[in-house]
Coordinates of C-alpha atoms in Angstrom, one line a residue:
X1 CA -35.9 -55.0 -4.1
X2 CA -37.8 -54.8 -7.5
X3 CA -35.7 -51.9 -8.3
X4 CA -32.2 -52.4 -7.3
X5 CA -30.6 -54.3 -10.7
X6 CA -32.4 -50.2 -12.3
X7 CA -30.7 -48.1 -10.0
X8 CA -27.4 -49.8 -10.3
X9 CA -27.1 -49.6 -13.8
X10 CA -28.7 -46.1 -14.2
X11 CA -25.4 -44.8 -11.6
X12 CA -22.8 -47.0 -13.2
X13 CA -24.1 -44.8 -16.8
X14 CA -24.6 -42.1 -15.0
X15 CA -20.6 -42.6 -13.9
X16 CA -20.0 -42.9 -17.1
X17 CA -21.6 -40.3 -18.7
X18 CA -20.0 -37.9 -16.2
X19 CA -15.9 -39.6 -17.3
X20 CA -16.9 -38.6 -20.8
X21 CA -18.1 -34.8 -19.5
X22 CA -15.3 -33.8 -17.2
X23 CA -11.8 -35.5 -19.1
X24 CA -12.8 -32.9 -21.9
X25 CA -13.7 -30.3 -19.3
X26 CA -10.6 -30.8 -18.2
X27 CA -8.6 -30.3 -21.2
X28 CA -10.5 -27.6 -22.5
X29 CA -9.1 -25.8 -18.7
X30 CA -5.8 -26.9 -19.3
X31 CA -5.8 -25.7 -22.4
X32 CA -6.6 -21.9 -21.6
X33 CA -4.8 -21.6 -18.6
X34 CA -1.7 -22.6 -21.1
X35 CA -3.0 -19.9 -23.6
X36 CA -3.2 -17.0 -21.2
X37 CA 0.0 -18.0 -19.1
X38 CA 1.7 -17.3 -22.6
X39 CA -0.6 -14.4 -23.8
X40 CA 0.2 -12.6 -20.2
X41 CA 4.0 -13.7 -20.8
X42 CA 4.1 -12.5 -24.2
X43 CA 2.4 -9.4 -23.9
X44 CA 4.7 -7.9 -21.4
X45 CA 1.8 -7.0 -18.9
X46 CA 2.3 -10.1 -15.8
X47 CA 6.2 -10.3 -16.1
X48 CA 8.1 -12.3 -14.3
X49 CA 8.6 -10.8 -10.6
X50 CA 12.5 -11.0 -9.0
X51 CA 12.4 -12.9 -6.0
X52 CA 14.1 -12.4 -2.5
X53 CA 17.8 -13.6 -3.2
X54 CA 18.4 -14.2 1.0
X55 CA 20.3 -18.0 1.9
X56 CA 17.3 -20.0 4.0
X57 CA 17.6 -19.8 7.5
X58 CA 19.2 -16.7 7.0
X59 CA 17.8 -13.8 9.5
X60 CA 17.1 -10.0 8.3
X61 CA 18.3 -8.8 10.8
X62 CA 20.9 -8.8 12.8
X63 CA 19.9 -10.0 16.9
X64 CA 16.5 -11.5 17.3
X65 CA 14.4 -8.0 15.4
X66 CA 10.9 -8.7 15.4
X67 CA 10.9 -8.8 11.1
X68 CA 13.0 -12.0 11.5
X69 CA 10.3 -13.6 12.5
X70 CA 8.8 -13.5 8.8
X71 CA 8.5 -16.6 6.6
X72 CA 10.6 -14.7 3.7
X73 CA 10.6 -18.2 1.6
X74 CA 6.5 -19.0 2.4
X75 CA 5.8 -16.6 -1.0
X76 CA 7.5 -18.2 -4.2
X77 CA 5.6 -16.3 -6.2
X78 CA 6.7 -12.6 -5.2
X79 CA 9.3 -10.9 -4.0
X80 CA 10.1 -10.9 -0.3
X81 CA 13.1 -9.0 0.1
X82 CA 14.3 -6.2 -1.2
X83 CA 18.8 -6.0 -2.2
X84 CA 19.2 -4.3 1.1
X85 CA 17.8 -6.3 3.2
X86 CA 14.2 -5.3 3.9
X87 CA 11.1 -7.1 3.7
X88 CA 8.4 -7.1 1.5
X89 CA 5.4 -7.3 3.3
X90 CA 2.8 -10.1 1.7
X91 CA 0.3 -12.3 2.9
X92 CA 1.1 -15.3 4.1
X93 CA 5.0 -14.7 5.6
X94 CA 3.8 -13.6 9.3
X95 CA 1.7 -14.5 12.4
X96 CA -0.2 -11.7 13.3
X97 CA -0.2 -11.8 16.8
X98 CA 4.1 -12.4 17.0
X99 CA 3.6 -8.9 15.7
X100 CA 0.9 -7.7 18.0
X101 CA 2.3 -9.2 21.2
X102 CA 5.4 -6.8 20.3
X103 CA 3.7 -4.0 19.7
X104 CA 1.4 -4.3 22.8
X105 CA 4.3 -5.3 25.0
X106 CA 5.9 -1.6 23.7
X107 CA 2.6 0.5 23.9
X108 CA 2.9 1.3 21.5
X109 CA 0.7 4.3 19.2
X110 CA 0.5 5.6 15.5
X111 CA -0.9 9.0 14.8
X112 CA -2.3 8.3 11.0
X113 CA -2.3 12.1 9.2
X114 CA -4.4 12.2 6.0
X115 CA -5.8 15.5 4.3
X116 CA -9.5 16.6 3.9
X117 CA -9.5 19.4 1.8
X118 CA -12.5 20.7 0.2
X119 CA -15.4 18.5 -1.6
X120 CA -12.5 15.5 -0.4
X121 CA -14.2 15.7 2.6
X122 CA -17.7 15.5 2.0
X123 CA -16.8 12.8 0.1
X124 CA -14.4 10.8 1.4
X125 CA -13.6 11.5 4.9
X126 CA -16.7 9.7 6.6
X127 CA -15.9 5.5 5.2
X128 CA -12.1 6.6 5.1
X129 CA -12.5 6.6 9.2
X130 CA -15.2 4.6 9.8
X131 CA -13.4 2.2 7.6
X132 CA -10.0 2.1 9.6
X133 CA -11.9 1.8 13.0
X134 CA -12.8 -1.8 11.3
X135 CA -9.7 -2.4 9.7
X136 CA -6.3 0.3 11.0
X137 CA -4.0 -1.6 14.1
X138 CA -6.8 -2.8 15.9
X139 CA -6.4 -3.4 19.5
X140 CA -3.2 0.1 19.3
X141 CA -4.2 3.1 20.4
X142 CA -4.1 4.8 17.5
X143 CA -4.6 9.1 17.2
X144 CA -6.1 10.6 13.7
X145 CA -5.1 13.8 12.7
X146 CA -7.4 15.4 10.0
X147 CA -5.8 17.8 8.2
X148 CA -8.9 20.4 6.8
X149 CA -9.4 23.3 5.9
X150 CA -12.9 23.0 7.4
X151 CA -12.1 21.3 11.5
X152 CA -16.6 22.4 12.0
X153 CA -17.0 19.4 9.2
X154 CA -15.1 16.7 10.2
X155 CA -17.6 14.0 10.6
X156 CA -18.2 12.4 14.0
X157 CA -17.4 8.3 14.1
X158 CA -17.8 6.1 16.7
X159 CA -13.8 5.1 18.2
X160 CA -12.5 2.0 20.0
X161 CA -10.8 2.8 23.5
X162 CA -7.4 4.3 23.2
X163 CA -8.0 5.7 19.8
X164 CA -8.3 10.0 19.2
X165 CA -9.4 12.0 16.7
X166 CA -8.0 15.8 15.8
X167 CA -8.6 18.5 13.4
X168 CA -5.6 20.0 12.4
X169 CA -6.8 23.6 10.1
X170 CA -4.8 24.4 7.4
X171 CA -4.7 26.7 4.6
X172 CA -7.0 25.6 1.1
X173 CA -4.9 26.1 -2.2
X174 CA -5.8 27.0 -5.8
X175 CA -4.6 24.3 -7.5
X176 CA -5.1 20.8 -6.0
X177 CA -1.5 19.6 -6.7
X178 CA -0.2 22.8 -4.6
X179 CA -2.2 20.5 -1.4
X180 CA -0.9 17.7 -2.4
X181 CA 2.4 19.2 -2.3
X182 CA 1.9 21.3 1.2
X183 CA 0.9 18.5 2.7
X184 CA 5.0 17.6 3.9
X185 CA 5.4 20.6 5.6
X186 CA 2.0 20.7 7.5
X187 CA 2.4 16.8 8.7
X188 CA 6.4 18.2 9.7
X189 CA 4.7 20.9 11.8
X190 CA 2.5 18.6 13.3
X191 CA 5.0 15.8 14.3
X192 CA 7.2 18.9 15.9
X193 CA 3.7 20.0 18.4
X194 CA 1.6 16.9 18.9
X195 CA 2.6 13.7 17.1
X196 CA 6.5 13.5 18.0
X197 CA 5.0 13.7 22.6
X198 CA 2.3 11.1 22.3
X199 CA 3.0 8.7 19.2
X200 CA 6.0 6.7 18.2
X201 CA 5.1 5.9 14.8
X202 CA 3.1 7.7 12.1
X203 CA 1.3 6.9 8.8
X204 CA 0.8 9.3 6.4
X205 CA -2.3 8.2 3.8
X206 CA -4.6 10.0 1.5
X207 CA -7.8 10.6 2.1
X208 CA -9.3 8.6 -1.0
X209 CA -9.2 5.0 -0.5
X210 CA -11.1 2.2 1.9
X211 CA -9.9 -0.3 4.4
X212 CA -11.5 -3.9 3.0
X213 CA -8.6 -6.0 5.5
X214 CA -6.6 -5.6 8.7
X215 CA -4.2 -3.6 8.3
X216 CA -2.3 -4.2 11.1
X217 CA 1.3 -3.9 14.0
X218 CA 3.3 -6.2 11.0
X219 CA 3.9 -2.5 8.6
X220 CA 5.3 -1.3 11.7
X221 CA 8.9 -0.1 10.8
X222 CA 11.5 2.3 11.1
X223 CA 10.5 3.7 7.4
X224 CA 7.9 1.9 5.0
X225 CA 7.4 2.7 1.6
X226 CA 4.6 1.3 -0.1
X227 CA 4.9 -0.7 -3.9
X228 CA 2.3 0.9 -6.2
X229 CA 0.6 -1.5 -7.5
X230 CA 0.2 0.2 -11.6
X231 CA 4.2 -0.5 -11.3
X232 CA 5.9 -3.4 -8.9
X233 CA 5.9 -5.7 -12.6
X234 CA 7.1 -3.4 -14.1
X235 CA 11.0 -2.1 -15.3
X236 CA 12.7 0.3 -14.3
X237 CA 11.8 2.6 -17.9
X238 CA 8.8 2.3 -17.1
X239 CA 8.8 3.8 -13.6
X240 CA 7.0 7.5 -14.0
X241 CA 10.3 9.2 -12.1
X242 CA 10.9 13.0 -12.7
X243 CA 13.5 12.9 -15.5
X244 CA 13.7 16.3 -15.4
X245 CA 17.0 17.6 -14.8
X246 CA 16.6 20.8 -13.9
X247 CA 14.2 19.5 -10.6
X248 CA 14.9 18.4 -7.4
X249 CA 12.8 14.8 -7.6
X250 CA 15.5 14.0 -10.7
X251 CA 16.1 10.4 -11.4
X252 CA 16.8 8.6 -14.1
X253 CA 17.6 5.1 -11.7
X254 CA 15.8 3.4 -9.1
X255 CA 14.6 1.1 -6.8
X256 CA 10.7 0.3 -7.6
X257 CA 8.0 2.7 -8.4
X258 CA 6.5 4.2 -5.0
X259 CA 3.2 5.5 -3.7
X260 CA 2.9 8.3 -1.7
X261 CA -1.2 7.6 -1.0
X262 CA 0.4 5.8 1.9
X263 CA 3.9 5.9 3.6
X264 CA 5.3 5.4 7.5
X265 CA 7.6 4.9 9.5
X266 CA 8.3 6.0 13.6
X267 CA 8.5 9.8 13.8
X268 CA 11.2 10.7 13.2
X269 CA 12.0 9.3 10.2
X270 CA 8.3 10.6 8.8
X271 CA 10.0 14.0 9.7
X272 CA 13.0 13.4 8.0
X273 CA 10.9 12.8 4.2
X274 CA 8.5 15.0 5.0
X275 CA 10.7 18.1 6.1
X276 CA 13.4 16.3 2.5
X277 CA 9.8 16.3 0.2
X278 CA 9.2 20.2 1.3
X279 CA 12.7 21.7 1.3
X280 CA 12.7 20.1 -2.3
X281 CA 9.7 21.2 -3.6
X282 CA 9.9 24.7 -2.9
X283 CA 13.5 24.8 -4.1
X284 CA 11.9 23.5 -7.7
X285 CA 9.7 26.5 -6.7
X286 CA 12.4 28.7 -6.8
X287 CA 14.0 27.5 -9.8
X288 CA 10.3 27.4 -11.1
X289 CA 10.0 24.0 -12.1
X290 CA 7.5 21.5 -10.9
X291 CA 7.8 17.7 -10.2
X292 CA 5.8 15.8 -12.3
X293 CA 3.5 14.0 -10.0
X294 CA 4.6 16.3 -7.2
X295 CA 5.2 15.6 -3.9
X296 CA 5.5 11.6 -5.0
X297 CA 8.4 12.9 -7.4
X298 CA 10.4 14.0 -4.3
X299 CA 9.0 10.9 -2.2
X300 CA 10.2 8.5 -4.8
X301 CA 13.7 10.6 -5.0
X302 CA 13.8 10.7 -1.3
X303 CA 13.6 6.3 -0.5
X304 CA 15.9 6.2 -3.6
X305 CA 18.7 8.1 -1.6
X306 CA 17.6 6.6 1.4
X307 CA 16.3 3.4 1.2
X308 CA 13.1 1.7 3.5
X309 CA 13.2 -0.6 5.9
X310 CA 10.2 -1.8 5.1
X311 CA 8.4 -2.4 2.0
X312 CA 4.4 -3.7 1.8
X313 CA 3.5 -5.4 -1.3
X314 CA 0.3 -4.0 -3.5
X315 CA -2.4 -5.6 -0.7
X316 CA -1.0 -2.5 0.9
X317 CA -3.8 -0.4 -1.8
X318 CA -4.4 -2.4 -4.5
X319 CA -6.3 -1.1 -7.0
X320 CA -9.6 -2.7 -8.4
X321 CA -9.9 -1.7 -12.0
X322 CA -6.6 -3.3 -12.7
X323 CA -8.5 -6.6 -12.3
X324 CA -7.8 -10.2 -10.8
X325 CA -3.9 -11.0 -10.3
X326 CA -2.7 -13.8 -9.4
X327 CA -0.3 -13.0 -6.0
X328 CA -2.8 -10.5 -4.4
X329 CA -3.9 -13.2 -2.5
X330 CA -5.5 -10.3 0.0
X331 CA -7.0 -6.9 -0.1
X332 CA -5.9 -4.6 2.5
X333 CA -7.2 -0.5 1.3
X334 CA -8.3 -0.4 -2.1
X335 CA -8.6 3.3 -4.3
X336 CA -12.3 4.8 -4.1
X337 CA -13.6 5.3 -6.7
X338 CA -12.7 8.9 -8.4
X339 CA -14.1 11.2 -9.3
X340 CA -11.6 13.8 -10.1
X341 CA -13.7 16.0 -12.6
X342 CA -15.4 17.8 -9.8
X343 CA -13.6 17.3 -6.5
X344 CA -10.1 19.3 -8.9
X345 CA -11.9 21.4 -10.0

């Protein structure tokens, strides 16, 4: 073929040219990554995370507890267990099917409580519920308990079989801080009157967030806390604990900073959490004190004194404005866009 030698020379030249281009490009990328690595270490923004100190082959819990199926050493880049041997849940550590089968066999039912008061109902509730139907505890019975000052405005959402929704009337307070703090009392009463007879587990969540990935049965546990996305790499001195000694929520030391937007556990443990936080809030009010971050400050104090049995990583509630973080392999829920100027007026 007349054109064959030309084509061979052409491809040889192209390959040679690509090799010349690729090598400098590889070197450039390597240098940039090295500079970024050095910057993130020196800047302190990406601090080195602790690691699980449990020796390989040793189980977290005695006997055949479901959490012993976790592969704590599948993630070298993050801390996968606490000093008190509670798992910190990250993607790739668990087999979803193992947890789902376990809870189906146990006939597990989950309550999800959420407050939608004032404009929060119209702005956030429908998307919260529709996204929960796609991603929250799929395959398990779920009862939604919507605490609201406008039960007649709760949106209609198509629910999967075995899932229900109930609106619970609550008083609307003038200040959003009071709404936030008084939810602890309302949840305690709902557990006593409704949840304890229907559901083994409870999750309590804020309404201004959206499920974007599977939030499944692996998250269930006796008592469950969530690492705050903004503080999971910070030192204790940077945690925004309430450091006022006059408050019941006062803390000068702690393990982690937990986000009150998500917490849960068995109904018995969640009742202990909400009742204790409500009691602390009431004591502060008598003493004319208000904790720095309201119910979240009291929640952190509770989990400092009563260690959670399971900790959820920031994958379970990520703030997109933080940007890229190499250890976040999947986002299960994200903060919705905040409109505090309007919503908290």
